[in-house]
XYZ file of C-alpha atoms in Angstrom:
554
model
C 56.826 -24.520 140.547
C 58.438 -22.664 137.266
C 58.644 -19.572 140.243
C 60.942 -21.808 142.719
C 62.833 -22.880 140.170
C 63.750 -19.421 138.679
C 64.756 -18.115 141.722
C 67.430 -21.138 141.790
C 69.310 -20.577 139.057
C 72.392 -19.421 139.506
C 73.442 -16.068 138.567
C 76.297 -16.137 135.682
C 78.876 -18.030 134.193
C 81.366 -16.663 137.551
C 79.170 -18.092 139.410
C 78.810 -21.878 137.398
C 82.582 -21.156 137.799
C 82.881 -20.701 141.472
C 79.978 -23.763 142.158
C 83.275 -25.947 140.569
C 85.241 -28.046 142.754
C 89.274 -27.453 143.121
C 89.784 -30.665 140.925
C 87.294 -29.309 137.917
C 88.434 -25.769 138.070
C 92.117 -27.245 137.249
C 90.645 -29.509 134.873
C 89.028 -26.451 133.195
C 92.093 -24.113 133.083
C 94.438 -26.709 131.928
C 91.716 -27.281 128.871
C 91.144 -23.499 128.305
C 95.058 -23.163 128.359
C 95.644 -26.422 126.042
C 93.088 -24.660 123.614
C 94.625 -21.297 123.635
C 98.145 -22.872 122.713
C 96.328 -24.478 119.714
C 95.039 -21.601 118.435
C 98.004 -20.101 118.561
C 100.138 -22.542 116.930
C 97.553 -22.464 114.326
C 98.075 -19.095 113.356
C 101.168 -19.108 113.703
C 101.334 -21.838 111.471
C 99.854 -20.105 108.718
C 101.149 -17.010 109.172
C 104.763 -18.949 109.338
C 105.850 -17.994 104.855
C 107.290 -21.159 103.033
C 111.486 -20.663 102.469
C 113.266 -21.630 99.747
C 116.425 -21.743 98.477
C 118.189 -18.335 97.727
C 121.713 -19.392 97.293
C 123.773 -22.834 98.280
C 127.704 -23.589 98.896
C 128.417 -19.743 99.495
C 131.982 -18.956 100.755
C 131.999 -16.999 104.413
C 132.963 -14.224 102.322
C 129.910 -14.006 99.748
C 127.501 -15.574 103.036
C 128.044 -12.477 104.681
C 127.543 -9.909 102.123
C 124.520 -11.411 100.778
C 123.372 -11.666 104.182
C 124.352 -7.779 105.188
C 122.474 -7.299 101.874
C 119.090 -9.181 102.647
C 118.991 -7.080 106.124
C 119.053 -3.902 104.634
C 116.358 -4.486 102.186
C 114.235 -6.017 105.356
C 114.175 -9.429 103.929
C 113.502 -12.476 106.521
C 116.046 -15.309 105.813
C 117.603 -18.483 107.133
C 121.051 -19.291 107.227
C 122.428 -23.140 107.142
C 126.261 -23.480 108.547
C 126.016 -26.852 107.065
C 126.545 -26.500 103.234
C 126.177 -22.645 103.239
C 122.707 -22.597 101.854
C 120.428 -19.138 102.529
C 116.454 -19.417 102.096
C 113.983 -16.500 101.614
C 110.376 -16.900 101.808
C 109.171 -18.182 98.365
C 107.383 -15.139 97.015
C 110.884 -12.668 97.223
C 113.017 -15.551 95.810
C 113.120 -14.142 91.946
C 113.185 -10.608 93.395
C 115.723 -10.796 96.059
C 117.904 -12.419 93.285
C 117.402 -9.794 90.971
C 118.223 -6.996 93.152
C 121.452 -8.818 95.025
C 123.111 -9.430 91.162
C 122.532 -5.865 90.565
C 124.727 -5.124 93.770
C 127.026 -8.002 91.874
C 126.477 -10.594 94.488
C 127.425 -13.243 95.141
C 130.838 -12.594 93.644
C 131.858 -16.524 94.090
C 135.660 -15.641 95.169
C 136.776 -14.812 92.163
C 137.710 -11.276 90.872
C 137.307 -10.009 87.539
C 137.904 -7.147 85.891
C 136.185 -5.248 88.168
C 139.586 -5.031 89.577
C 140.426 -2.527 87.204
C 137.901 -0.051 88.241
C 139.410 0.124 91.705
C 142.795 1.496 90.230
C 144.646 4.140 92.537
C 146.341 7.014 91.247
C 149.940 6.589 91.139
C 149.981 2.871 90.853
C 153.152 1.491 88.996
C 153.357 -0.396 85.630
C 154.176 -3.843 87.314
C 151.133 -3.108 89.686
C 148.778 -2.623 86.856
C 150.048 -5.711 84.953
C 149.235 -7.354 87.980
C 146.014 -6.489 88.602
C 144.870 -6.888 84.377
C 146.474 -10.594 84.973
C 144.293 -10.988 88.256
C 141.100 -9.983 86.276
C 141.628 -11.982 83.396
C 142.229 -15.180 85.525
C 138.953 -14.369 87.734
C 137.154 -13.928 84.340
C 138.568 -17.344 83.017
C 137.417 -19.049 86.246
C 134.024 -17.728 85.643
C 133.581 -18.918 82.468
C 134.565 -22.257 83.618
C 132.764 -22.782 86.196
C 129.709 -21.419 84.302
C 129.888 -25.291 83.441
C 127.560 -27.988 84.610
C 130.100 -30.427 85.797
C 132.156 -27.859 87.570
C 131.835 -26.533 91.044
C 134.710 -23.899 91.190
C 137.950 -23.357 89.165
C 141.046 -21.842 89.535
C 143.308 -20.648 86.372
C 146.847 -19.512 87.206
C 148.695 -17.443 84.292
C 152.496 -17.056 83.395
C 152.767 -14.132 81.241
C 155.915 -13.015 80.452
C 157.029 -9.347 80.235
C 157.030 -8.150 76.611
C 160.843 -7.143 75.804
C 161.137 -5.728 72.057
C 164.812 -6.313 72.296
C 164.597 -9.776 72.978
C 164.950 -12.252 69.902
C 163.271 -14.863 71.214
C 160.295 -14.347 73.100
C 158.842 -16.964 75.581
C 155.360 -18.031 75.247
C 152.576 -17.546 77.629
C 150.880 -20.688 79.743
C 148.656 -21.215 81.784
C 147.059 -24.355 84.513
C 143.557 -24.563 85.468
C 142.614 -26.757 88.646
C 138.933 -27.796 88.707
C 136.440 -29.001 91.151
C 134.184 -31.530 89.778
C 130.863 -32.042 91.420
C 130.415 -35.507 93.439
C 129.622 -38.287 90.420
C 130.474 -35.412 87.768
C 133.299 -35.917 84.947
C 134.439 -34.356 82.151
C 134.346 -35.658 79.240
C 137.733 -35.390 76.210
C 135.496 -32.788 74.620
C 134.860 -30.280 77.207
C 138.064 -30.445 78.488
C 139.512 -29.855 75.282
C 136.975 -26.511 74.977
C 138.584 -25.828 78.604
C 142.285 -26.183 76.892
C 140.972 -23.903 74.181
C 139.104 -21.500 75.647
C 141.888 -20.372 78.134
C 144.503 -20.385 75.210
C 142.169 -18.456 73.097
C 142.169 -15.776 75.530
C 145.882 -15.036 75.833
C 147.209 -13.825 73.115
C 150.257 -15.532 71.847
C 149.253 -18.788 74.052
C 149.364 -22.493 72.098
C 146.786 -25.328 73.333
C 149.526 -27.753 74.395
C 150.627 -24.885 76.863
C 147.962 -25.271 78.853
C 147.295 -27.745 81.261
C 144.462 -29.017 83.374
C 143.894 -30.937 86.518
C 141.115 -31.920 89.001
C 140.752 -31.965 92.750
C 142.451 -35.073 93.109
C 145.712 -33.729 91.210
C 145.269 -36.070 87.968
C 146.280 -34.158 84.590
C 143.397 -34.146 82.423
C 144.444 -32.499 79.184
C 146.691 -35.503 78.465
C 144.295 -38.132 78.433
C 142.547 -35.154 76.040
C 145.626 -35.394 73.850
C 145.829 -39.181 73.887
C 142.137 -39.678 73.227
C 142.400 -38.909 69.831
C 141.793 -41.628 67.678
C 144.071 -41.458 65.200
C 145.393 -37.904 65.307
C 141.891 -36.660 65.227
C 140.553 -33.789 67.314
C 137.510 -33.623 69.311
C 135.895 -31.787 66.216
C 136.485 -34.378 63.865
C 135.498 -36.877 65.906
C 132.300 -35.670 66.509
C 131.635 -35.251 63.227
C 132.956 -39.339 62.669
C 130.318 -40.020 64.922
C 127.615 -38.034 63.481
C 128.447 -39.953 60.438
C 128.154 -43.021 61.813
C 125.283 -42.448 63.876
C 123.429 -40.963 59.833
C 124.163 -44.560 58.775
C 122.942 -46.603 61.081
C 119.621 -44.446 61.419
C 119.310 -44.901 57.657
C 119.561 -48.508 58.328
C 117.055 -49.155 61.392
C 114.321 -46.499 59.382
C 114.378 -48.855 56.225
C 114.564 -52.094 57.767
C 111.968 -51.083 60.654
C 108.555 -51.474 58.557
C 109.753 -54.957 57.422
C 110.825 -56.819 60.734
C 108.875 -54.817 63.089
C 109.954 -51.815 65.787
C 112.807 -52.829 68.125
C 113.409 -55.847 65.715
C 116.467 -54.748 63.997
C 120.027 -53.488 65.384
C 123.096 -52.157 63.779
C 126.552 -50.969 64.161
C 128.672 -48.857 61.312
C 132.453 -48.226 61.366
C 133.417 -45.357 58.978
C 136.938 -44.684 58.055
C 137.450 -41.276 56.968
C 140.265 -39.289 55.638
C 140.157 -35.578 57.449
C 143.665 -35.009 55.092
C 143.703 -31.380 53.398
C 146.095 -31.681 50.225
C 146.689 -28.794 47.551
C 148.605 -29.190 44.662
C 149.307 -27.112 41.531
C 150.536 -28.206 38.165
C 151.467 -26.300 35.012
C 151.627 -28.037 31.859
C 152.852 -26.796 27.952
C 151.420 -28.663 25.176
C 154.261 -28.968 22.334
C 153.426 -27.004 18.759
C 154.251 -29.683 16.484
C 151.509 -31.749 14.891
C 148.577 -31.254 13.251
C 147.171 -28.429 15.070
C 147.878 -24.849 13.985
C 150.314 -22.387 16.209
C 149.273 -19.070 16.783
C 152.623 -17.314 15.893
C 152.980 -14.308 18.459
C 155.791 -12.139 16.045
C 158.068 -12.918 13.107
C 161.016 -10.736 11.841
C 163.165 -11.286 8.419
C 166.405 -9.797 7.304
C 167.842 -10.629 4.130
C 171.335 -8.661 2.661
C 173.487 -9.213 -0.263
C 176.977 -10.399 0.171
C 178.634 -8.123 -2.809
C 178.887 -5.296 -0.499
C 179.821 -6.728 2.352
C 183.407 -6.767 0.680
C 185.615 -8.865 -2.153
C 187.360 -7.018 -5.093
C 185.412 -3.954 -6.710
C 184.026 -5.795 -10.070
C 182.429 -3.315 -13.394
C 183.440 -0.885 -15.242
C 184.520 2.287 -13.160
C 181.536 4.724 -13.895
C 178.561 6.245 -12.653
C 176.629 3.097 -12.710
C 178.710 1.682 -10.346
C 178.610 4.099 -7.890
C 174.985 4.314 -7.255
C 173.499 2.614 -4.063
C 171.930 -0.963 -5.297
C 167.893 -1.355 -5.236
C 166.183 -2.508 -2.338
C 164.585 -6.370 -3.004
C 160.993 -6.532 -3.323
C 160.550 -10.187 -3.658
C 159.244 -12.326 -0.500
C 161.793 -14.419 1.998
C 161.391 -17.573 -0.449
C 160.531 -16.034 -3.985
C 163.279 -16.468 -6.840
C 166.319 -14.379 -7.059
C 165.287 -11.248 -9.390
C 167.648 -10.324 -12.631
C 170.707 -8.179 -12.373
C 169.253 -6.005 -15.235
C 165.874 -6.168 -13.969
C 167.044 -4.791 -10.510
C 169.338 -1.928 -11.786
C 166.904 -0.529 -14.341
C 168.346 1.535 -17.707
C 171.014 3.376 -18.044
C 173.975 4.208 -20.718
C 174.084 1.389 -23.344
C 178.396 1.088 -22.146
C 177.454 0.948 -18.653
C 175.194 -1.679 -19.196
C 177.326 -3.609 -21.363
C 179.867 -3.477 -19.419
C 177.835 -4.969 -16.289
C 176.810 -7.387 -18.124
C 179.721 -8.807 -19.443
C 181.099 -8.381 -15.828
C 178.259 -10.271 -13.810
C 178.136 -12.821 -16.476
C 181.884 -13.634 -16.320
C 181.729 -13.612 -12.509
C 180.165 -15.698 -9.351
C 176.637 -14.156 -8.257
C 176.844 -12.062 -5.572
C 175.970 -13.821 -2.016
C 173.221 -13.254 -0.178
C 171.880 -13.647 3.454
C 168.900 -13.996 4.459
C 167.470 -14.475 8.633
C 163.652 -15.070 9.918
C 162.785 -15.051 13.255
C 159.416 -16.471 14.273
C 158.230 -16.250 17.652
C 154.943 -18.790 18.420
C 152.631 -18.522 21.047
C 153.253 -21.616 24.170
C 150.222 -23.566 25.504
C 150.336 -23.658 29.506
C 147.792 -24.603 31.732
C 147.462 -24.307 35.650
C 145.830 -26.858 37.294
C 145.083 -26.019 41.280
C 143.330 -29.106 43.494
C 141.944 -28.949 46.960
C 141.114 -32.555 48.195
C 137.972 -31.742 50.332
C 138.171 -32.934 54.381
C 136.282 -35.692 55.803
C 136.314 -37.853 52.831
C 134.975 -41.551 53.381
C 137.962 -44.038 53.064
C 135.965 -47.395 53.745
C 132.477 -48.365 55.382
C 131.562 -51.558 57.793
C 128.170 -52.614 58.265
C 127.036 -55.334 60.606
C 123.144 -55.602 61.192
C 121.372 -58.460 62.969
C 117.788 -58.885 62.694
C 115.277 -60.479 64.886
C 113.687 -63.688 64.154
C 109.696 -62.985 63.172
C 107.172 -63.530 66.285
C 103.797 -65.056 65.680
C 101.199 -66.136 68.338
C 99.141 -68.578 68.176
C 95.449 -69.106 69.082
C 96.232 -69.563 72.622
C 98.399 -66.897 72.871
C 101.716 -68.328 72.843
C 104.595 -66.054 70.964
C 106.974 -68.472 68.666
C 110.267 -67.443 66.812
C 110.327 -68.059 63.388
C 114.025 -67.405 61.201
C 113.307 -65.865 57.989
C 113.573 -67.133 54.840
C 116.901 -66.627 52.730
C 115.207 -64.351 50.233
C 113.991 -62.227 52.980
C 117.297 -61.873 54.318
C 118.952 -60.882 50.449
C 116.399 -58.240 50.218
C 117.199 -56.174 53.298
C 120.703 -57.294 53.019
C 119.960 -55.151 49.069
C 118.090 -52.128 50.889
C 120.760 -51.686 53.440
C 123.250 -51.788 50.611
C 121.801 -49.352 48.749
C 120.759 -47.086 52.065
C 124.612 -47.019 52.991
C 125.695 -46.402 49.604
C 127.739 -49.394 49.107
C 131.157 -49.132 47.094
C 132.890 -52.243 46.265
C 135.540 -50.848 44.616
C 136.648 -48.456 48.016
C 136.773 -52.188 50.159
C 133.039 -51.975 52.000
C 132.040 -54.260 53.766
C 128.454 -55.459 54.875
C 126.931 -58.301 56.950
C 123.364 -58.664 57.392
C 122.709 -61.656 60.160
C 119.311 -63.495 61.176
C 119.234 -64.273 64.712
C 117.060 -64.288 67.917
C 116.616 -61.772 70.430
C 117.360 -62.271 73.891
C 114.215 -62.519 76.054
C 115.458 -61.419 79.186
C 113.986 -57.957 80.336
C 116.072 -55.653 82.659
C 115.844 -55.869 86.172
C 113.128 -53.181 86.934
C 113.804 -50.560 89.480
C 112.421 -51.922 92.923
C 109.604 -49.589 94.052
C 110.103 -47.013 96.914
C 108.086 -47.513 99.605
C 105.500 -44.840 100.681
C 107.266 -44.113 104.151
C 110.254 -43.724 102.333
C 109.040 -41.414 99.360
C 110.434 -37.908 100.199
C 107.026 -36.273 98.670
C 104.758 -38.345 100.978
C 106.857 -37.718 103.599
C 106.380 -33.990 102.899
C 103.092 -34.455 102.384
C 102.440 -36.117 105.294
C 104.832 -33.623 107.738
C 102.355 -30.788 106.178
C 99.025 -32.695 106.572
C 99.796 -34.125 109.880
C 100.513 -30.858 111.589
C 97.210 -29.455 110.378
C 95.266 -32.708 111.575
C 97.927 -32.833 114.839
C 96.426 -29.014 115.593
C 92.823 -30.157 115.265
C 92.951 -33.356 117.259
C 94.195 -31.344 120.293
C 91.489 -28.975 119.580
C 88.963 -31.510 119.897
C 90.727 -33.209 122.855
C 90.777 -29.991 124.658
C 87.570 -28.931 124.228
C 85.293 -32.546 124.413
C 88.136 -34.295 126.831
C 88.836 -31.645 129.764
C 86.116 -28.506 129.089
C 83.102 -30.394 128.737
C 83.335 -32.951 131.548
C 84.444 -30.481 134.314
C 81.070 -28.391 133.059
C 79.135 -31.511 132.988
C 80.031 -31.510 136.979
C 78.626 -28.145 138.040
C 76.422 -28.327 141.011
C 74.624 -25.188 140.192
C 71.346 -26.847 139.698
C 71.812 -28.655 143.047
C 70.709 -25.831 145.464
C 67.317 -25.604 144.405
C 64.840 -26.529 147.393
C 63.400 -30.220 147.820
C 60.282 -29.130 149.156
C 59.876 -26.812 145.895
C 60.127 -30.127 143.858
C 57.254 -31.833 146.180
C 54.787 -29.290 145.524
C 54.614 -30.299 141.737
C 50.765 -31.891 140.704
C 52.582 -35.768 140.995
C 53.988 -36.879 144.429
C 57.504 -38.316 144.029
C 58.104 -41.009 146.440
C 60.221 -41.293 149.447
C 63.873 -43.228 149.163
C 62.780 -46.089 150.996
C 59.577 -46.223 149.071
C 59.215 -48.312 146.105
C 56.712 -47.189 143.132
C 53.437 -49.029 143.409
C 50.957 -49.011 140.570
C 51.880 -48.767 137.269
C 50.250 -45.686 136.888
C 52.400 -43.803 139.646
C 55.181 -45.083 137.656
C 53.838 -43.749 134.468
C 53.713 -40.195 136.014
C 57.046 -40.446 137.446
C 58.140 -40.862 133.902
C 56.257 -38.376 132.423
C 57.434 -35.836 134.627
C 61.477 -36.714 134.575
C 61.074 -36.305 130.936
C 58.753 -32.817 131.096
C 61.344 -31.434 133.804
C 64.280 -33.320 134.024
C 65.815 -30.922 136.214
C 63.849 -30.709 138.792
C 63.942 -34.520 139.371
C 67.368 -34.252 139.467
C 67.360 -32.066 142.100
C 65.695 -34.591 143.739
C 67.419 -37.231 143.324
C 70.842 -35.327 144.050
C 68.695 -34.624 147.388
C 68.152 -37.817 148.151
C 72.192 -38.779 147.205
C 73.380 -35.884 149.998
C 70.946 -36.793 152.555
């Protein structure tokens, strides 16, 4: 029997093919084909690299050039109309970058001073002033947009032409128009380091002559200008609030350990005086009193009237034509003698003198000091230092003290009076507190609001951008499977369940075997006949379908 059924089998898979009916062979090549395609998609799925974002809201200009760029250097890329936004497989994003600002692209624009290194030969002065004044407002707008706030700037220049004959020169300004990102502002400070940056950069330019707007045409600087509180500028009152902020940190870090975390708030006002005053004094103490003077130069002169002129008095002689004798004795010592001061001479010279001087009025004399003292003077230079605290408010309010009972439930307890003195001392003392300057401080014991804030409502998971992500990524991959599976077990497998190969064996073949099968019409008798019918469909199952599919065509 094992020789008749050799000889039945069918030669090949062409042949299992051609044994198919019309309806199975389509089945077949619409599964094979369905397969195919998701094998393909497969690979091409992961063969397909993951883009990212190169650059976003490129002009047409810079789109272009980056993208004439990225096709020379044989880089695959995508290209968005909507928002201008280029992406480049992940694993080139850093290098494409690098190599595209080495060409200097994108250029966002603006021109800078690359100008400059274009310059023709021949070009005229007012050209070159031109160009320089192009430059340095593309470099400007660079710089400004380099902020976080702003998506592009403009700065437009008016620089007059340097005349040495003029008198009176005219100043430089300048406006800047700026594009503010959707929900971005700018705060007093940055657009006051706008206002000074620009001015900074042309020489001869004040702050207050330049002025900037945004997109919607509203002046900016002013409300800069008019923000300061009290004459202040943005650097001073940052500084006022750094102060302020010191204080009330000192306050909530001593106060904390008592009263618990979150337990304790507080507000400070500081008045400070940013005024920078010099002054200069000189002052001469007078040399009368007490103290010694330290005399600096003195000068006497003292000179006898008698020959300053009058009548010629003694006795015509040789005595009294000899030059008189220089005084020896100090400014204030006693008048020395006639005799003593002309020395000896004749006895009738002498005599003579005598009896002259004593019948006569001394001779005058005059005597002048001049003493010259040394003055006292004393300069006195003072530099009142800026940012000088004027005054100091304090205003804390502390949170009643929270206990829980044995079942759990939280009570609010006010403290007691000499709780409240205490930290009303340590925030005294943490602040520095000065009386004397007008300080003030109030230290109040109240309860906390209970209520919380309204908590974010949760995004639901269809609505989650990263499981929707997810799930595009995962559900492809699964998507490619499942028709996989449906292709092969729904359409392959069935229409080669169907082959009738094994239906051309013989029927008489199958009768020779050691048990008799019966007819159609003939219904199994003993049990044992139906035992051995059994055994042998499950011994060689295909021969007793041949039978059977005998039996089915008649």
């Amino acid at each position: 029997m094992e020789t008749t059924a050799n000889r039945a089998d069918p030669g090949g898979p062409l042949t299992t093919f051609g044994a198919l009916s019309t309806g199975n062979k389509l089945k077949l090549l619409v599964g094979a084909a369905a397969l195919a395609g998701v094998i393909a998609a497969a690979a091409m799925w992961a063969r397909t690299p993951d883009f990212r974002v190169l650059f976003s809201n490129l002009s047409d200009r810079d789109g272009g050039a980056v993208v004439a760029a990225l096709s020379q250097m044989n880089v695959p890329y995508r290209f968005s109309e909507a928002g201008g936004v280029i992406m480049v497989p992940s694993n080139v994003v850093h290098d494409a970058r690098l190599r595209l600002a080495s060409q200097g692209l994108p250029r966002g624009g603006t021109v800078g001073f690359e100008l400059m290194e274009s310059q023709k030969f021949g070009v005229t002065q007012f050209q070159e002033r031109l160009n320089y004044q192009r430059g340095l407002e593309g470099e400007l707008a660079r710089s400004i947009m380099a902020l976080s706030a702003v998506a592009a700037a403009r700065v437009h220049l008016a620089l007059p032409a340097g005349n040495g004959f003029f008198r009176e020169q005219q100043k430089p300004s300048a406006s800047v128009l700026v594009s503010l990102h959707a929900g971005r502002m700018l705060d007093r400070a940055q657009i006051a380091g706008i206002v000074h940056l620009v001015s900074s950069s042309v020489a001869d330019m004040s702050p207050k002559q330049v002025s900037v707007i945004d997109q919607s045409g509203a002046l900016l600087s002013s409300q800069a200008e008019a923000g300061q509180h009290n004459g202040l500028d943005p650097n001073q009152l940052q500084y006022l609030r750094n102060v302020e902020q010191g204080y009330m940190a000192r306050i909530v870090e001593i106060v904390e350990p008592i009263v618990g975390r979150g337990n304790v708030k507080a507000q400070v006002t500081a008045d400070m005086d940013f005024t920078l005053s010099e002054s200069t004094a000189e002052q001469y103490r007078p040399n009368q009193g007490g103290e010694p003077a330290a005399i600096r130069s003195q000068q006497v002169n003292e000179a006898s009237g008698g020959a300053a002129g009058g009548p010629a008095q003694g006795v015509p002689g040789a005595l009294s034509n000899q030059p008189p004798v220089p005084p020896s004795a100090p400014v204030n010592g006693p008048q020395p003698a006639l005799a003593q001061a002309q020395g000896a001479g004749a006895p009738g010279a002498a005599n003579a003198a005598g009896t002259a001087g004593a019948g006569g009025a001394p001779p005058p004399v005059r005597r002048e000091a001049t003493t010259n003292f040394e003055v006292d003077k004393t300069v006195r230079v003072t530099r009142s230092a800026t940012g000088n605290i004027k005054r100091i408010a304090a205003a804390v309010v502390v949170n009643h003290r929270r206990s829980v009972d044995d079942e759990g439930k939280a009570t609010l307890t006010p403290l007691e009076p000499k709780e409240v003195e205490q930290i009303q001392a340590l925030v005294r003392d943490a602040i520095g507190f000065n009386k004397e300057r007008g300080d003030a401080l109030n230290v109040v014991n109240a309860p906390f609001s209970a209520e919380e804030a309204p908590r974010p409502e949760p995004i639901p998971l269809w609505k989650d951008p990263d499981v929707l992500g997810m799930a595009k990524s995962v559900g492809s991959q699964v998507g490619l499977v499942l028709l996989g599976l449906l292709a092969i077990f729904g359409v392959i497998k069935p229409a080669l369940k169907s082959s009738p190969a094994s239906a051309r064996r013989p029927a008489a073949a199958v009768a020779g075997g050691d048990v008799p099968l019966p007819s159609p019409g003939q219904a199994l008798g003993a049990p044992s006949q139906a035992d051995a019918v059994l055994k042998l469909a499950r011994e060689n199952p295909v021969t007793v379908a041949n039978v059977v599919r005998t039996w089915v065509n008649g």
